[in-house]
Coordinates of C-alpha atoms (C1' of nucleotides) in Angstrom, one line a residue:
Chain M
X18 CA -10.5 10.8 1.7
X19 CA -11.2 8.8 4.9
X20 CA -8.3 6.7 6.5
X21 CA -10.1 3.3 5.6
X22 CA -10.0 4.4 1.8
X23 CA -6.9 5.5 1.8
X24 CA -5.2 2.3 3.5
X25 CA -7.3 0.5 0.8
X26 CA -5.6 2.2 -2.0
X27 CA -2.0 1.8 -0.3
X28 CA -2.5 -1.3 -0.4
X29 CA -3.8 -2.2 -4.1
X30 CA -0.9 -0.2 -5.1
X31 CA 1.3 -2.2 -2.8
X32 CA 1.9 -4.9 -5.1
X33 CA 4.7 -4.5 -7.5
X34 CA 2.8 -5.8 -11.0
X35 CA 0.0 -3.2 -10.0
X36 CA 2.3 -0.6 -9.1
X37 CA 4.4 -1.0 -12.2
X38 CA 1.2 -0.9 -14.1
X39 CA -0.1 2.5 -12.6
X40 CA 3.1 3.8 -12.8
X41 CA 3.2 3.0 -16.8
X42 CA -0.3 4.8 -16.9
X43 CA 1.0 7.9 -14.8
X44 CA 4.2 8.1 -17.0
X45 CA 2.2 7.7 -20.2
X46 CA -0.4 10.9 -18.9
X47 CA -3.9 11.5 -19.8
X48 CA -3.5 9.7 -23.1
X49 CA -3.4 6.4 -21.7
X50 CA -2.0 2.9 -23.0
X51 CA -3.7 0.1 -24.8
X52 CA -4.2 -3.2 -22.8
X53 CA -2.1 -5.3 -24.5
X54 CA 1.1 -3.0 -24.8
X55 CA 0.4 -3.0 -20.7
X56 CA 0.9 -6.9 -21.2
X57 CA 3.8 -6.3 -23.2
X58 CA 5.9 -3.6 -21.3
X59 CA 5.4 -5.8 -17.9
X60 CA 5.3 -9.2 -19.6
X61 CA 1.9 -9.8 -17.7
X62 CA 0.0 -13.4 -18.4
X63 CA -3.3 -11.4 -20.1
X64 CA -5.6 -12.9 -17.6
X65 CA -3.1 -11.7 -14.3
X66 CA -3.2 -7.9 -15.9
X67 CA -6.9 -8.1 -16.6
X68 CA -6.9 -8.9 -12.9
X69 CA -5.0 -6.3 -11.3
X70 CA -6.6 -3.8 -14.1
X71 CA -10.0 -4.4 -12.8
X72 CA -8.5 -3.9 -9.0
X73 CA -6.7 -0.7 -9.6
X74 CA -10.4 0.3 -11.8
X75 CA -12.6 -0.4 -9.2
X76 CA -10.4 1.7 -6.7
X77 CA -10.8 5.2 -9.3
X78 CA -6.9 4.5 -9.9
X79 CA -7.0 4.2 -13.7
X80 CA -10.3 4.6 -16.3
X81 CA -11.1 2.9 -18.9
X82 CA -12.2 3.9 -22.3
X83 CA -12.6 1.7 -25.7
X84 CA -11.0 2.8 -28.6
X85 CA -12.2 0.4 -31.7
X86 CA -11.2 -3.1 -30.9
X87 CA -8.9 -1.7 -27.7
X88 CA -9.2 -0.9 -24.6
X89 CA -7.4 2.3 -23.7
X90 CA -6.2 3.0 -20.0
X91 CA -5.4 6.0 -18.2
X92 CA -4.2 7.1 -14.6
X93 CA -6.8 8.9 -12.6
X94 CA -5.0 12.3 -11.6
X95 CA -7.4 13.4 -9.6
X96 CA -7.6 10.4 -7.2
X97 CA -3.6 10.2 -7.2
X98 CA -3.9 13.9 -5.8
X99 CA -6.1 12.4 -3.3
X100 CA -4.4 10.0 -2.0
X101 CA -1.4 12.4 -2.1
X102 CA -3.1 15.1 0.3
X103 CA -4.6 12.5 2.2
X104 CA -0.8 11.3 3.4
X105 CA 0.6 15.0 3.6
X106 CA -2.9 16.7 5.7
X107 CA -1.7 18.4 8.6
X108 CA 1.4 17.5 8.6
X109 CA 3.5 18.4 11.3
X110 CA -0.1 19.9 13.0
X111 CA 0.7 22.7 10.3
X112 CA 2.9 24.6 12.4
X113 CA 3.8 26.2 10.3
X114 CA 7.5 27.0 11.5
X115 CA 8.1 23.6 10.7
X116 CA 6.3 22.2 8.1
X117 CA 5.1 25.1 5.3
X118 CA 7.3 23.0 2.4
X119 CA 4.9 20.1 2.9
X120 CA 1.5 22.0 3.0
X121 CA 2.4 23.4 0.1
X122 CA 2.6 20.5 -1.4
X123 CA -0.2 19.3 -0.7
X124 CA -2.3 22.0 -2.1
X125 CA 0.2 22.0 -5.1
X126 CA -0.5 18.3 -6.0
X127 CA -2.4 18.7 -8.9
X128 CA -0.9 17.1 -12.6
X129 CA -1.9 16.8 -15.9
X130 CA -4.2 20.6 -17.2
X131 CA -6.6 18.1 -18.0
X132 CA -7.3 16.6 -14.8
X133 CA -6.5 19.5 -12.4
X134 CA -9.8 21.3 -14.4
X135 CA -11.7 18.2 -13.6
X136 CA -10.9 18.6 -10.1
X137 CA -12.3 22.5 -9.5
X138 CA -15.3 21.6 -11.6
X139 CA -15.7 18.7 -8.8
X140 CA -15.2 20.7 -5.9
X141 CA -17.5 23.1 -7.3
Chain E
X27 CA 13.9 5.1 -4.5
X28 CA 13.1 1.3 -6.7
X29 CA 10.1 0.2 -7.2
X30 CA 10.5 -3.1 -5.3
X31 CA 11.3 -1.1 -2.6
X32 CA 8.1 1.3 -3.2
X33 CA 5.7 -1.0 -3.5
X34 CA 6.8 -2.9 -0.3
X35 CA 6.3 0.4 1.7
X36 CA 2.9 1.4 0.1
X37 CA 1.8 -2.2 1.0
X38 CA 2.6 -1.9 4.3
X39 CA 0.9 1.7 4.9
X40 CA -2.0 -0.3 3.3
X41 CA -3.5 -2.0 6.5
X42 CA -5.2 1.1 8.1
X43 CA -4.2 0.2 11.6
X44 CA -0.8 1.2 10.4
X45 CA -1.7 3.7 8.2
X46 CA -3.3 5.6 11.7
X47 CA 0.0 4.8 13.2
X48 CA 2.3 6.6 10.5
X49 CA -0.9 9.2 10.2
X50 CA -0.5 10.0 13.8
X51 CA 3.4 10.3 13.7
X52 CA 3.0 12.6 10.8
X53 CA 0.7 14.8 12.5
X54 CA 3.2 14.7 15.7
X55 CA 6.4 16.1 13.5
X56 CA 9.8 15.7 14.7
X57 CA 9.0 15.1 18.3
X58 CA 7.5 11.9 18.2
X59 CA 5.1 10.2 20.6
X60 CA 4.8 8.0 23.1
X61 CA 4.5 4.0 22.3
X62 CA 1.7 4.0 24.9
X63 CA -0.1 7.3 24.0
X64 CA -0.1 5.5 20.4
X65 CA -1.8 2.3 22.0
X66 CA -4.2 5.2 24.1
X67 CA -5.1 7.3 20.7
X68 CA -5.7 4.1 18.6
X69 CA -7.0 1.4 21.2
X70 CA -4.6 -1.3 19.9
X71 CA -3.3 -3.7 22.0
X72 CA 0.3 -3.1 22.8
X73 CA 1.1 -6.8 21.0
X74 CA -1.1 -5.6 18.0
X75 CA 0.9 -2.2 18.3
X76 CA 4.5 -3.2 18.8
X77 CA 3.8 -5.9 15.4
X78 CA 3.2 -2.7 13.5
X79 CA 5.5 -0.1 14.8
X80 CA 8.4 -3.0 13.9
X81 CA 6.9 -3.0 10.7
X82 CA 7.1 0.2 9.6
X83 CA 10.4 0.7 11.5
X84 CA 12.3 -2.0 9.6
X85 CA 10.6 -0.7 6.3
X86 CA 12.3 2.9 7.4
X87 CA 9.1 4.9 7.5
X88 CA 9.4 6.2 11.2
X89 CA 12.4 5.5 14.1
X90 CA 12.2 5.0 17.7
X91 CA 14.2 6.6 20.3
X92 CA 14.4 5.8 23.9
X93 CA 13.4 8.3 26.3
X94 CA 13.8 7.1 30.0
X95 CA 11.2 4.4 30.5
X96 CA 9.4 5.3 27.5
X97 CA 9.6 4.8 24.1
X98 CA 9.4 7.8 21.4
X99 CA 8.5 7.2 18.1
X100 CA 8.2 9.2 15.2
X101 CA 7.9 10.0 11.4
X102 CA 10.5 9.3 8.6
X103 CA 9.9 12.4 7.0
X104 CA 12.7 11.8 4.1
X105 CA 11.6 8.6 3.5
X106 CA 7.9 9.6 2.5
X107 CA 9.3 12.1 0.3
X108 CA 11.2 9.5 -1.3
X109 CA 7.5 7.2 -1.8
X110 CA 6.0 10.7 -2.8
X111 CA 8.9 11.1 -5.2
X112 CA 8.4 7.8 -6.7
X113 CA 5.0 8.4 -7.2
X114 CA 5.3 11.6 -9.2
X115 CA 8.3 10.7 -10.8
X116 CA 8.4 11.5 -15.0
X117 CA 4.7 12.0 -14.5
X118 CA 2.9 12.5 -17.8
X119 CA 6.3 11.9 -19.4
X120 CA 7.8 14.7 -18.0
X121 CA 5.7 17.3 -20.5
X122 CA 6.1 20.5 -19.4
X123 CA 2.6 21.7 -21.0
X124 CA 1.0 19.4 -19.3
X125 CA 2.5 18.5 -16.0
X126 CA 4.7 21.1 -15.0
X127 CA 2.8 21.6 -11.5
X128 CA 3.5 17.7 -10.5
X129 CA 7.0 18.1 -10.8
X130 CA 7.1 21.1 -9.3
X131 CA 5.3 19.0 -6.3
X132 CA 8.0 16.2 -6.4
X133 CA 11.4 18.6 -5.8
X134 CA 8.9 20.6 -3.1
X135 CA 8.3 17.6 -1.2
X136 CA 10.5 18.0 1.9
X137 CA 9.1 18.4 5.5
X138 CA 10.2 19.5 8.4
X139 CA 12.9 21.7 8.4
X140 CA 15.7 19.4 10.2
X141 CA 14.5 16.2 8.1
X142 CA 14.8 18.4 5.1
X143 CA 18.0 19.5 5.7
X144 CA 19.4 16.1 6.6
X145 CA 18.0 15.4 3.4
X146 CA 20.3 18.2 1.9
X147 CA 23.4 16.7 3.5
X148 CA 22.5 12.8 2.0
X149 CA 22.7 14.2 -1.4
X150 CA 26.5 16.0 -1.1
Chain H
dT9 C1' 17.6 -4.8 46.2
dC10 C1' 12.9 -5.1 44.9
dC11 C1' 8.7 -3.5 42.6
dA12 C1' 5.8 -1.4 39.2
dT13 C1' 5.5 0.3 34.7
dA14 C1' 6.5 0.2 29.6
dA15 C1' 7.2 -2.2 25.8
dT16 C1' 8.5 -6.4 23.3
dT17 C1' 8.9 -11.3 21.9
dC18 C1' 6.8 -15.7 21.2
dT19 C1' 3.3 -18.5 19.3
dA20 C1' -0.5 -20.2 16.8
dC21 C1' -4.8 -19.5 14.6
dA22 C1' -7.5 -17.4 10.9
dA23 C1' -8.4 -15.1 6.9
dT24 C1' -7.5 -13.0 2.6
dA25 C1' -5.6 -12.3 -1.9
dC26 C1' -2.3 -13.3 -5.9
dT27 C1' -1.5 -16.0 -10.1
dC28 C1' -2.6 -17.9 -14.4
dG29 C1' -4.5 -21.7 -17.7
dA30 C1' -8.5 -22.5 -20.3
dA31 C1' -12.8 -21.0 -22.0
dA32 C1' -15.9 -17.2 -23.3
dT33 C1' -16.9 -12.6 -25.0
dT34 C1' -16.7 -8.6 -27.9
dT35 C1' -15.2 -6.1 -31.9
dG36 C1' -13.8 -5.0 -36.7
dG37 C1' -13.0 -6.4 -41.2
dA38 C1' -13.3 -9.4 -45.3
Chain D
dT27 C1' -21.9 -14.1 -42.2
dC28 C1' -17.6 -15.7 -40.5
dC29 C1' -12.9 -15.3 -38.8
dA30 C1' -9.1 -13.4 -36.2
dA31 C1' -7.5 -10.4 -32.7
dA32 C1' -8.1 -8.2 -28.1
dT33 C1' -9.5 -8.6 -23.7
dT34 C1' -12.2 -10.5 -19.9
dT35 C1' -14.3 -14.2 -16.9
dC36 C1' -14.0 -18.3 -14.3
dG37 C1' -12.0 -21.4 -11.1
dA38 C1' -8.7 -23.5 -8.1
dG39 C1' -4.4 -23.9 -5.9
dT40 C1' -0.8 -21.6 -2.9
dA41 C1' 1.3 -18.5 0.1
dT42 C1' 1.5 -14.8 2.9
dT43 C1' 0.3 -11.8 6.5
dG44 C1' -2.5 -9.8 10.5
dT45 C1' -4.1 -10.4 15.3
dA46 C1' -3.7 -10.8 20.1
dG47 C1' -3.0 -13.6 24.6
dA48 C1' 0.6 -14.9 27.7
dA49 C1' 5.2 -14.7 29.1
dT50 C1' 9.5 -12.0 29.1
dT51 C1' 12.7 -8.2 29.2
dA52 C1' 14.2 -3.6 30.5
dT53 C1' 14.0 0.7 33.0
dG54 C1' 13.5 4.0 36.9
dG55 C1' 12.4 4.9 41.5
dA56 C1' 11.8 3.7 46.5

DNA sequence: TCCATAATTCTACAATACTCGAAATTTGGA
DNA sequence: TCCAAATTTCGAGTATTGTAGAATTATGGA
């Protein structure tokens, strides 16, 4: 991930009714939530979650899928781990006295079977 | 770690000048750098600089220590291990078939070995 | 004591982005 | 075919925040 993505995604998340909406989704896992129990858990005018749902969509933060007459949601794993290695990469300049715990991590930051399968097919 | 309190920090990583600041610092370690080698590495203006590195500084994500004329700044290691904590916190509802490696990733996320043990101390 | 260097504070301008009511769209069922 | 429910689109008002030039402060050395 380049530096001008990543600041882009820090900051779409940086806004608490967005965060506490991807936070629902990466809580809930790779089954996702409905819309409108979205609007209900964070008491969110429709329109304002629509909103921040289309901003956090158009970053790869969350999918969308229909399911009948809703609209299902889901975190985006794989873009989370992104963002994730993006902060931790060469930490320290990977010396590797110092910093081994936190390149660990980094390769390590994979969730959700699902997802983390997604990923090696992608880097493939 | 609230989520007030996250979504302030991820907001203000969010503006890539910063972000290349704390990106920087990260890649330094412990050591820290130089307020003017910053300015040098990221062609800001020292105004433009100082703005930011107060910025980050109040929000906790990296300190400043004086070193005879100059100024040395680095990395709050334990406080991005408290954002990346947040982040992966009760992931996938905490489901051990599914997400077991993410919160593996959230109790691995210490770095640097003095920042981790400080870290150690905090919690006794 | 005086000077040069390092970094910060002050100030004001400019730009962007968040929120939400009302209207429109899409879907499933009767 | 028609209605109700779920969600999105549109639009406008408001506020917040980033940038950088010029002046100021603080430090170490001569």
């Amino acid at each position: 991930m380049e530096i001008n993505e990543a600041a882009n995604v820090l900051s779409l998340l940086g806004l608490e009714g967005r965060l506490a909406i991807f936070r629902l989704l990466v809580r809930a896992g790779p089954r996702g939530v409905k819309a409108g129990d979205i609007a209900g858990a964070l008491s969110s005018p429709p329109s304002t979650l629509t909103a921040n749902l289309n901003v956090l969509s158009h970053a790869g933060l969350i999918t969308r899928r229909r399911d009948g007459r809703m609209i299902l949601y889901s975190a985006n794993f794989g873009r989370m781990r992104e963002l994730l290695a993006f902060l931790l990469a060469d930490c320290c300049n990977g010396e590797p006295d110092i910093c081994v715990p936190l390149m660990d991590v980094a390769t390590r930051a994979t969730c959700c079977a699902s997802d983390a399968a997604e990923y090696e097919e992608m880097k493939s």
